[in-house]
Amino acid sequence: MEKERIEELERKISSLEEDVAKLKSLVYKTNSPKLKTAHAPPKKREEMTKRPAQTAAKSSQAIEEPVDWEKVLFQTWLPRIFIFVFIIGVLWGFKAASDYGLMNEKAKVVLGFVVSIGFAVTGHFQIKKSRLVLGQVLVGGAIPILMLTTFAMHSLYHLAGPTLAFILNASWIILGIIATVFYRSQALGIISAVGGVLVPFLIESNSPNALVFIGYETLLYIAFLYVAIKQKYSILYVLSAVLLNLTLLIYYSFVGDNGVKELLGMAILIQHLCLISSFCLSQSVLQVYAFTLLSSLAVTYGWLLAVFDDGMTTMVLLALVIIYALGVYTVRSSKEKFEFFITYLIVAVAFFIHQLVDLREGVILYVIQGLAVYYIAMTYKNLLHQLFSYTIYILSATYILVTPIEQVLSLPTLNWLVVLASILVFIWISIQKTEKDEHDTFKIGGSIVFSILSLIFATEVTAAGTIHLSANPQTLIMTAVWLGLSIAAFIIGSLKTFKTATYIGVGILFLTLFKLILYDLPFIPMAIRALLFIVLGAIGLIISRLFYKKK
């Protein structure tokens, strides 16, 4: 019997599908714009082609409705503001009742719980009647009233011990989380999160336990992070991370180095790993997730420097570099996530280099990192990575360039050579990764920068190598080096048919001439002066003759 009924249903479904297909074809034939416009007169046809654009314009105007400021002000913000006014009034009312002897301590505690329950019940019915904002504000207001009542019962009136007060406050936070999910209200989550981090500060204890405090705050963060991810609450996502850092910072400022540094470091690392996991596992790429994780990486490094020794900080940073490298491999199929994880890896490596070596000794590594980031940025056309590469490269190269060379064979000399080589690599990457019409710009601009820096480098090295000589030999050797650079640039331009190098060679030749006239003449004897001008003039004439030969 059951089988026959199923077969009958299948027959009816197939019959319905055939009827739907026939109706579709009929509708298509009657409404086809091609058929209508084909047989319509030219004027009519033009009107019909314009009609869809007019319809789209009308629909877009209909969608762009004006802002209902009355609703925004009186239904959204008015209850949010005045719930705090009401709570302050309740607190002052309790204080006045206590001052005039109208209410004892137990009555005030009972009344506080009754008011909070009344808020929650009233808010629930307001939500049922589609007054969402008002209802959510009332339910949210119940949470701080419950917490303040518990605080008064414990700290002010001593009607409850620290254990009971902690359990009650934790229960109110759990109710807040449940209400956040049940009513789908981010405002409730924010109120509950702020109240939750304050719970330990509202409890008086003769023997405070650091593990309990830090463990509670960390678990509370994980709970609200889960709610924020599940309900897609971006403000709660960021706020919960900020609150954990702020709470631990306040705690650390009061406690200091009292055996809690490792616990604080573990809490911050757990938070950072949670942020990595949430971003990595999220289905869509949310900008707030991405930039929260980037900010957390910088904050985490600050915490590591504050709470761990150098060895432990280096090991943790190495672990983070490995985690981000694995993350790059894991999310390689998602272009946006891949690019963000590349950014995180770049920042983590920069922190690791800073931790591993002294800036003076390890600045070369930053130059190399800047080049690597630039290559990645140009490969994937990512503007953020380009900005990172420029920042890392320019800062590290500038540090090298302003460091004086005091000896020929020294670390500053090696650093200069790396910078000069990196400029050539920079030009090569730019030419490989850009359009052909931009190649000349990079060639000319890069060659000019390279030539200027080469001249400065040669001058500094020559000065360092001839510092023990008198003024005349120093001047002669410096002039000879400049002439050598000029000849080398001209030869490169001739062999590689690279006109820019030729022009640079001529430019250095003129600089050498100006140097001789404006600076060197008073220090050079007449015979040497004559020889230098003869050599310089001969080189200029030969170069001029070679130009004619090329033409």
XYZ file of C-alpha atoms in Angstrom:
551
model
C 0.000 0.000 0.000
C 2.797 2.359 0.955
C 4.684 1.537 -2.233
C 1.671 2.320 -4.436
C 1.206 5.660 -2.722
C 4.839 6.592 -3.352
C 4.547 5.654 -7.030
C 1.385 7.755 -7.334
C 3.208 10.760 -5.809
C 6.107 10.343 -8.237
C 3.696 10.309 -11.186
C 2.017 13.490 -9.961
C 5.374 15.222 -9.481
C 6.535 14.336 -12.994
C 3.204 15.570 -14.404
C 3.561 18.846 -12.523
C 7.100 19.291 -13.823
C 5.880 18.894 -17.400
C 3.125 21.464 -16.812
C 5.615 23.931 -15.319
C 7.941 23.488 -18.303
C 5.058 24.197 -20.706
C 4.061 27.306 -18.744
C 7.655 28.566 -18.782
C 7.911 28.208 -22.541
C 4.541 29.910 -23.000
C 5.523 32.836 -20.744
C 8.841 33.159 -22.537
C 7.125 33.336 -25.935
C 4.572 35.930 -24.859
C 7.034 38.127 -22.899
C 10.154 37.756 -25.053
C 11.591 41.237 -25.625
C 13.151 40.112 -28.892
C 9.776 39.105 -30.368
C 8.111 42.309 -29.190
C 10.830 44.651 -30.363
C 11.300 42.817 -33.659
C 7.720 43.496 -34.840
C 7.338 46.898 -33.215
C 7.827 50.152 -35.105
C 11.221 51.847 -34.639
C 9.860 54.502 -32.278
C 8.005 51.947 -30.195
C 11.035 49.679 -30.176
C 13.222 52.491 -28.796
C 10.695 53.150 -26.016
C 10.685 49.443 -25.111
C 14.476 49.309 -24.899
C 14.492 52.348 -22.631
C 11.817 50.935 -20.339
C 14.049 48.447 -18.426
C 16.517 51.237 -17.546
C 13.642 53.435 -16.319
C 12.240 50.544 -14.298
C 15.663 49.899 -12.723
C 16.014 53.577 -11.860
C 12.569 53.593 -10.223
C 13.358 50.449 -8.245
C 16.666 51.915 -7.000
C 14.826 55.063 -5.904
C 12.317 52.909 -4.094
C 15.072 51.036 -2.274
C 16.816 54.220 -1.093
C 14.282 55.141 1.563
C 14.894 58.211 3.743
C 16.211 57.676 7.258
C 13.460 57.617 9.859
C 15.158 59.854 12.421
C 12.192 59.631 14.768
C 12.632 55.858 14.940
C 16.413 56.113 15.310
C 16.278 58.696 18.112
C 13.185 57.716 20.089
C 13.025 53.947 19.584
C 16.721 53.055 19.394
C 18.830 55.510 21.371
C 16.344 56.909 23.891
C 15.875 53.606 25.804
C 19.623 52.849 25.650
C 20.511 56.162 27.274
C 17.767 56.275 29.870
C 18.250 52.708 31.097
C 21.521 53.947 32.627
C 19.738 56.984 34.029
C 17.150 54.656 35.564
C 19.797 52.377 37.109
C 21.572 55.390 38.660
C 18.218 56.568 40.019
C 17.594 53.140 41.572
C 21.000 53.232 43.271
C 20.377 56.710 44.665
C 16.892 55.634 45.759
C 18.363 52.745 47.726
C 20.900 55.116 49.269
C 18.184 57.610 50.251
C 15.986 54.851 51.717
C 18.953 53.650 53.746
C 19.816 57.171 54.977
C 16.252 57.841 56.153
C 15.907 54.410 57.749
C 13.021 53.388 55.480
C 14.583 50.098 54.418
C 16.994 47.683 56.036
C 19.833 45.901 54.239
C 17.998 42.630 53.568
C 14.997 44.481 52.160
C 17.232 46.431 49.781
C 18.863 43.218 48.517
C 15.464 41.558 47.996
C 14.127 44.663 46.250
C 17.186 44.727 43.973
C 16.559 41.137 42.849
C 12.832 41.884 42.406
C 13.569 44.958 40.237
C 16.008 43.000 38.043
C 13.503 40.151 37.600
C 10.835 42.736 36.761
C 13.142 44.255 34.124
C 13.824 40.852 32.564
C 10.126 39.825 32.458
C 8.977 43.214 31.117
C 11.721 43.176 28.485
C 10.721 39.681 27.375
C 7.121 40.734 26.768
C 8.252 43.904 24.963
C 10.316 41.750 22.602
C 7.288 39.495 22.072
C 5.327 42.598 21.008
C 8.063 43.458 18.446
C 9.440 46.362 20.494
C 12.889 44.857 20.069
C 15.237 47.638 21.160
C 13.206 48.569 24.232
C 12.873 44.923 25.231
C 16.556 44.173 24.726
C 17.539 47.239 26.777
C 15.279 46.155 29.648
C 16.597 42.581 29.626
C 20.155 43.936 29.389
C 19.515 46.311 32.287
C 18.572 43.363 34.486
C 22.142 42.000 34.306
C 23.981 44.974 35.903
C 21.219 45.352 38.538
C 21.687 41.682 39.507
C 25.446 42.155 39.702
C 25.233 45.392 41.703
C 22.757 43.788 44.099
C 25.089 40.821 44.579
C 27.988 43.202 45.132
C 26.044 45.127 47.776
C 24.942 41.888 49.455
C 28.565 40.699 49.636
C 30.817 43.743 50.029
C 28.578 46.365 51.633
C 26.191 44.378 53.819
C 28.245 41.169 54.335
C 25.179 38.979 53.822
C 27.077 36.522 51.581
C 30.612 35.160 51.454
C 33.008 35.469 48.486
C 32.243 31.960 47.173
C 28.475 32.498 47.037
C 28.900 35.994 45.556
C 31.203 34.646 42.840
C 28.791 31.809 41.988
C 25.852 34.231 41.813
C 27.707 36.704 39.597
C 28.934 33.907 37.325
C 25.305 32.735 37.074
C 24.182 36.232 36.000
C 26.845 36.248 33.278
C 25.702 32.836 32.035
C 22.120 34.148 31.938
C 23.392 37.127 29.946
C 25.080 34.823 27.423
C 21.909 32.713 27.126
C 19.813 35.877 26.642
C 22.278 37.140 24.000
C 21.842 33.986 21.949
C 18.088 33.595 22.615
C 17.133 37.192 21.761
C 19.889 37.601 19.124
C 21.012 40.848 20.710
C 24.588 42.086 20.503
C 23.779 44.783 23.080
C 23.011 42.077 25.650
C 26.313 40.406 24.836
C 28.232 43.655 25.310
C 26.549 44.366 28.664
C 27.224 40.813 29.828
C 30.863 40.943 28.684
C 31.552 44.217 30.495
C 29.843 42.917 33.617
C 31.639 39.598 33.383
C 35.136 41.045 33.447
C 34.204 43.129 36.499
C 33.025 40.146 38.572
C 36.422 39.335 40.183
C 36.900 42.995 41.111
C 33.536 42.993 42.903
C 34.484 40.067 45.145
C 36.386 40.654 48.383
C 38.681 37.799 49.362
C 41.323 37.427 52.036
C 43.397 35.076 49.850
C 43.010 36.056 46.172
C 44.147 33.371 43.752
C 45.934 34.501 40.577
C 45.211 31.236 38.759
C 41.467 31.532 39.485
C 41.365 35.188 38.387
C 43.325 34.754 35.144
C 41.644 31.418 34.363
C 38.184 32.936 34.854
C 38.922 35.952 32.637
C 40.383 33.716 29.908
C 37.433 31.289 29.937
C 35.031 34.230 29.920
C 36.793 35.613 26.848
C 36.565 32.266 25.042
C 32.835 32.066 25.837
C 32.072 35.531 24.445
C 34.359 34.965 21.469
C 32.353 31.837 20.632
C 29.074 33.763 20.919
C 30.450 36.602 18.751
C 31.576 34.181 16.030
C 28.372 32.135 16.159
C 26.086 35.173 15.996
C 28.456 37.249 13.775
C 28.699 40.100 16.298
C 31.705 42.129 15.165
C 31.609 44.678 18.027
C 31.454 41.922 20.651
C 34.293 40.127 18.830
C 36.615 43.126 19.155
C 35.377 44.265 22.564
C 35.903 40.877 24.224
C 39.546 40.868 23.045
C 40.110 44.437 24.252
C 38.491 43.732 27.631
C 40.720 40.713 28.314
C 43.895 42.698 27.592
C 42.671 45.674 29.607
C 41.648 43.515 32.581
C 44.958 41.635 32.645
C 46.884 44.901 32.305
C 45.057 46.422 35.296
C 45.637 43.243 37.300
C 49.341 43.213 36.361
C 49.734 46.882 37.342
C 48.394 46.105 40.842
C 50.040 42.726 41.411
C 53.353 43.347 39.592
C 56.008 40.654 39.375
C 54.493 38.379 41.962
C 54.713 35.006 40.250
C 51.924 35.793 37.753
C 53.929 36.689 34.653
C 53.814 33.192 33.162
C 50.051 32.953 33.747
C 49.483 36.313 32.077
C 51.631 35.283 29.113
C 49.709 32.009 28.732
C 46.369 33.855 28.805
C 47.484 36.252 26.064
C 48.838 33.391 23.933
C 45.565 31.472 24.321
C 43.680 34.559 23.169
C 45.948 34.981 20.139
C 45.623 31.308 19.169
C 41.829 31.608 19.454
C 41.886 34.593 17.101
C 44.072 32.689 14.616
C 41.716 29.709 14.719
C 38.569 31.830 14.347
C 39.971 33.669 11.323
C 41.342 30.517 9.741
C 38.098 28.523 10.195
C 35.655 31.301 9.278
C 33.743 30.645 6.068
C 33.954 34.223 4.822
C 36.782 36.719 5.195
C 35.616 39.389 7.639
C 37.772 42.508 7.748
C 37.173 42.934 11.474
C 38.556 39.420 12.116
C 41.608 40.117 9.967
C 42.585 43.450 11.520
C 41.800 42.300 15.065
C 44.270 39.455 14.566
C 46.906 41.851 13.191
C 46.466 44.173 16.178
C 46.573 41.196 18.536
C 49.912 40.105 17.060
C 51.498 43.461 17.927
C 49.899 43.509 21.404
C 50.977 39.911 22.027
C 54.579 40.789 21.216
C 54.393 43.646 23.731
C 53.065 41.265 26.389
C 55.826 38.735 25.605
C 58.502 41.384 26.137
C 56.858 42.373 29.438
C 56.236 38.963 31.037
C 58.819 36.561 29.540
C 62.605 36.583 29.433
C 64.478 36.934 26.129
C 64.937 33.201 25.590
C 61.273 32.371 26.153
C 60.125 35.308 24.006
C 62.359 34.145 21.147
C 60.976 30.599 21.356
C 57.366 31.805 21.390
C 57.970 34.098 18.412
C 59.582 31.223 16.504
C 56.509 29.098 17.259
C 54.240 31.897 15.975
C 56.299 32.199 12.781
C 55.880 28.447 12.210
C 52.130 28.639 12.960
C 51.656 31.495 10.484
C 53.732 29.677 7.852
C 51.468 26.654 8.282
C 48.481 29.008 8.109
C 49.718 30.366 4.761
C 49.864 26.810 3.443
C 46.476 25.876 4.920
C 44.509 28.818 3.468
C 46.333 28.933 0.115
C 43.076 28.171 -1.740
C 41.472 31.395 -0.412
C 43.114 34.437 -2.031
C 42.040 36.947 0.647
C 42.966 34.746 3.605
C 46.250 33.833 1.938
C 47.205 37.484 1.538
C 46.278 38.300 5.136
C 48.274 35.345 6.476
C 51.257 36.471 4.394
C 50.953 39.837 6.164
C 50.863 38.171 9.584
C 53.878 36.052 8.681
C 55.799 39.157 7.581
C 55.072 40.951 10.853
C 55.892 37.856 12.928
C 59.218 37.423 11.110
C 60.034 41.116 11.689
C 59.383 40.698 15.420
C 61.465 37.510 15.441
C 64.415 39.237 13.730
C 64.165 42.132 16.185
C 64.219 39.683 19.077
C 66.951 37.471 17.656
C 69.654 39.970 16.751
C 70.763 43.474 17.617
C 69.560 46.125 15.167
C 73.118 47.123 14.182
C 74.068 43.529 13.402
C 70.780 42.312 11.963
C 69.676 45.280 9.865
C 70.718 43.382 6.712
C 67.990 40.841 7.491
C 65.383 43.612 7.425
C 66.644 44.761 4.016
C 66.311 41.200 2.710
C 62.873 40.877 4.297
C 61.776 44.132 2.691
C 62.841 42.790 -0.715
C 61.041 39.480 -0.121
C 57.849 41.276 0.905
C 58.098 43.524 -2.156
C 58.388 40.463 -4.404
C 55.290 38.923 -2.771
C 53.400 42.225 -3.004
C 54.185 42.646 -6.701
C 53.351 39.008 -7.421
C 49.913 39.143 -5.792
C 49.283 42.859 -6.487
C 48.592 43.588 -2.823
C 48.775 47.265 -1.792
C 49.028 46.493 1.947
C 52.049 44.268 1.381
C 53.634 46.969 -0.798
C 53.279 49.468 2.040
C 54.847 46.942 4.440
C 57.732 46.332 2.047
C 58.399 50.054 1.531
C 58.288 50.679 5.287
C 60.632 47.820 6.203
C 63.032 48.453 3.307
C 63.258 52.255 3.582
C 63.687 52.281 7.377
C 66.369 49.580 7.368
C 68.206 51.047 4.349
C 68.113 54.540 5.873
C 69.617 53.195 9.104
C 72.472 51.680 7.079
C 73.045 54.788 4.963
C 73.331 57.149 7.933
C 75.779 54.862 9.737
C 79.306 56.167 8.988
C 82.002 53.888 7.539
C 85.050 54.187 9.784
C 87.025 51.218 8.399
C 87.114 49.690 4.920
C 86.692 46.136 6.174
C 83.790 46.546 8.586
C 80.132 45.705 9.117
C 78.887 49.107 7.817
C 80.770 48.459 4.558
C 79.058 45.077 4.178
C 75.697 46.695 4.959
C 76.272 49.311 2.251
C 77.141 46.627 -0.306
C 73.941 44.744 0.553
C 71.868 47.910 0.088
C 73.479 48.618 -3.304
C 72.864 45.039 -4.425
C 69.288 45.188 -3.119
C 68.573 48.252 -5.282
C 69.506 46.242 -8.371
C 67.263 43.408 -7.204
C 64.501 45.943 -6.502
C 64.765 47.238 -10.084
C 64.745 43.679 -11.476
C 61.601 42.741 -9.502
C 59.848 45.916 -10.644
C 60.683 45.245 -14.295
C 59.584 41.610 -14.048
C 56.261 42.355 -12.331
C 55.056 45.496 -14.139
C 53.849 46.480 -17.592
C 56.361 47.222 -20.344
C 55.524 50.906 -20.485
C 56.687 51.232 -16.842
C 60.034 49.514 -17.350
C 61.937 52.642 -18.414
C 60.709 54.520 -15.348
C 62.099 51.872 -12.998
C 65.319 51.563 -14.999
C 66.058 55.276 -15.082
C 64.902 56.084 -11.537
C 66.622 53.057 -10.020
C 69.845 53.691 -11.946
C 70.021 57.287 -10.757
C 69.486 56.264 -7.124
C 72.033 53.448 -7.472
C 74.616 55.786 -9.012
C 74.212 58.462 -6.349
C 74.521 55.930 -3.533
C 77.491 54.263 -5.256
C 79.251 57.613 -5.428
C 78.548 58.275 -1.739
C 79.711 54.758 -0.813
C 82.912 55.076 -2.848
C 83.611 58.449 -1.240
C 83.122 57.122 2.309
C 85.210 53.984 1.715
C 88.006 56.001 0.073
C 88.001 58.500 2.926
C 88.149 55.669 5.473
C 90.984 53.951 3.574
C 93.080 57.079 3.121
C 92.527 58.679 6.521
C 96.198 58.125 7.463
C 97.465 59.978 4.318
C 98.025 63.684 3.862
C 95.604 65.988 2.033
C 97.214 65.804 -1.450
C 97.229 61.987 -1.807
C 93.698 61.842 -0.391
C 92.468 64.315 -2.995
C 94.204 62.501 -5.842
C 92.901 59.080 -4.839
C 89.350 60.431 -4.383
C 89.442 62.043 -7.831
C 90.794 58.834 -9.359
C 87.969 56.824 -7.766
C 85.340 59.232 -9.124
C 86.928 59.045 -12.599
C 86.921 55.270 -12.345
C 83.190 55.252 -11.551
C 82.518 57.565 -14.476
C 84.449 55.333 -16.908
C 82.753 52.182 -15.512
C 79.282 53.707 -15.978
C 80.101 54.719 -19.540
C 81.470 51.259 -20.404
C 78.332 49.586 -18.975
C 76.165 51.932 -21.015
C 78.114 51.130 -24.177
C 78.195 47.356 -23.770
C 74.585 46.923 -22.648
C 73.172 49.640 -24.930
C 71.823 51.212 -21.755
C 71.829 54.964 -22.395
C 71.010 55.854 -18.787
C 74.342 54.428 -17.605
C 76.142 56.449 -20.259
C 74.454 59.653 -19.141
C 75.263 58.836 -15.514
C 78.921 58.361 -16.474
C 78.990 61.769 -18.110
C 77.263 63.245 -15.059
C 79.892 61.821 -12.709
C 82.591 63.171 -15.035
C 81.152 66.683 -14.719
C 80.846 66.257 -10.935
C 84.543 65.342 -10.867
C 85.354 68.475 -12.865
C 83.309 70.678 -10.499
C 85.000 69.014 -7.513
C 88.426 69.796 -8.960
C 87.590 73.423 -9.670
C 85.566 74.277 -6.554
C 87.299 72.221 -3.864
C 90.572 70.530 -4.869
C 92.538 73.280 -6.636
C 93.887 75.033 -3.513
C 95.272 71.753 -2.130
C 96.943 70.380 -5.295
C 100.404 71.393 -6.562
C 100.627 72.897 -10.053
C 102.182 69.803 -11.669
C 99.543 67.446 -10.269
C 96.844 69.980 -11.145
C 98.029 70.032 -14.777
C 98.140 66.242 -14.950
C 94.626 65.895 -13.543
C 93.157 68.417 -15.974
C 94.950 66.726 -18.889
C 93.582 63.310 -17.890
C 90.113 64.686 -17.260
C 90.063 66.576 -20.538
C 91.318 63.549 -22.469
C 88.619 61.328 -20.975
C 85.951 63.888 -21.882
C 87.202 64.107 -25.490
C 87.375 60.330 -25.861
C 83.809 59.960 -24.566
C 82.651 62.669 -26.958
C 84.360 60.862 -29.859
C 82.708 57.588 -28.900
C 79.313 59.301 -28.996
C 79.986 60.272 -32.596
C 81.032 56.701 -33.354
C 77.785 55.354 -31.925
C 75.787 57.702 -34.113
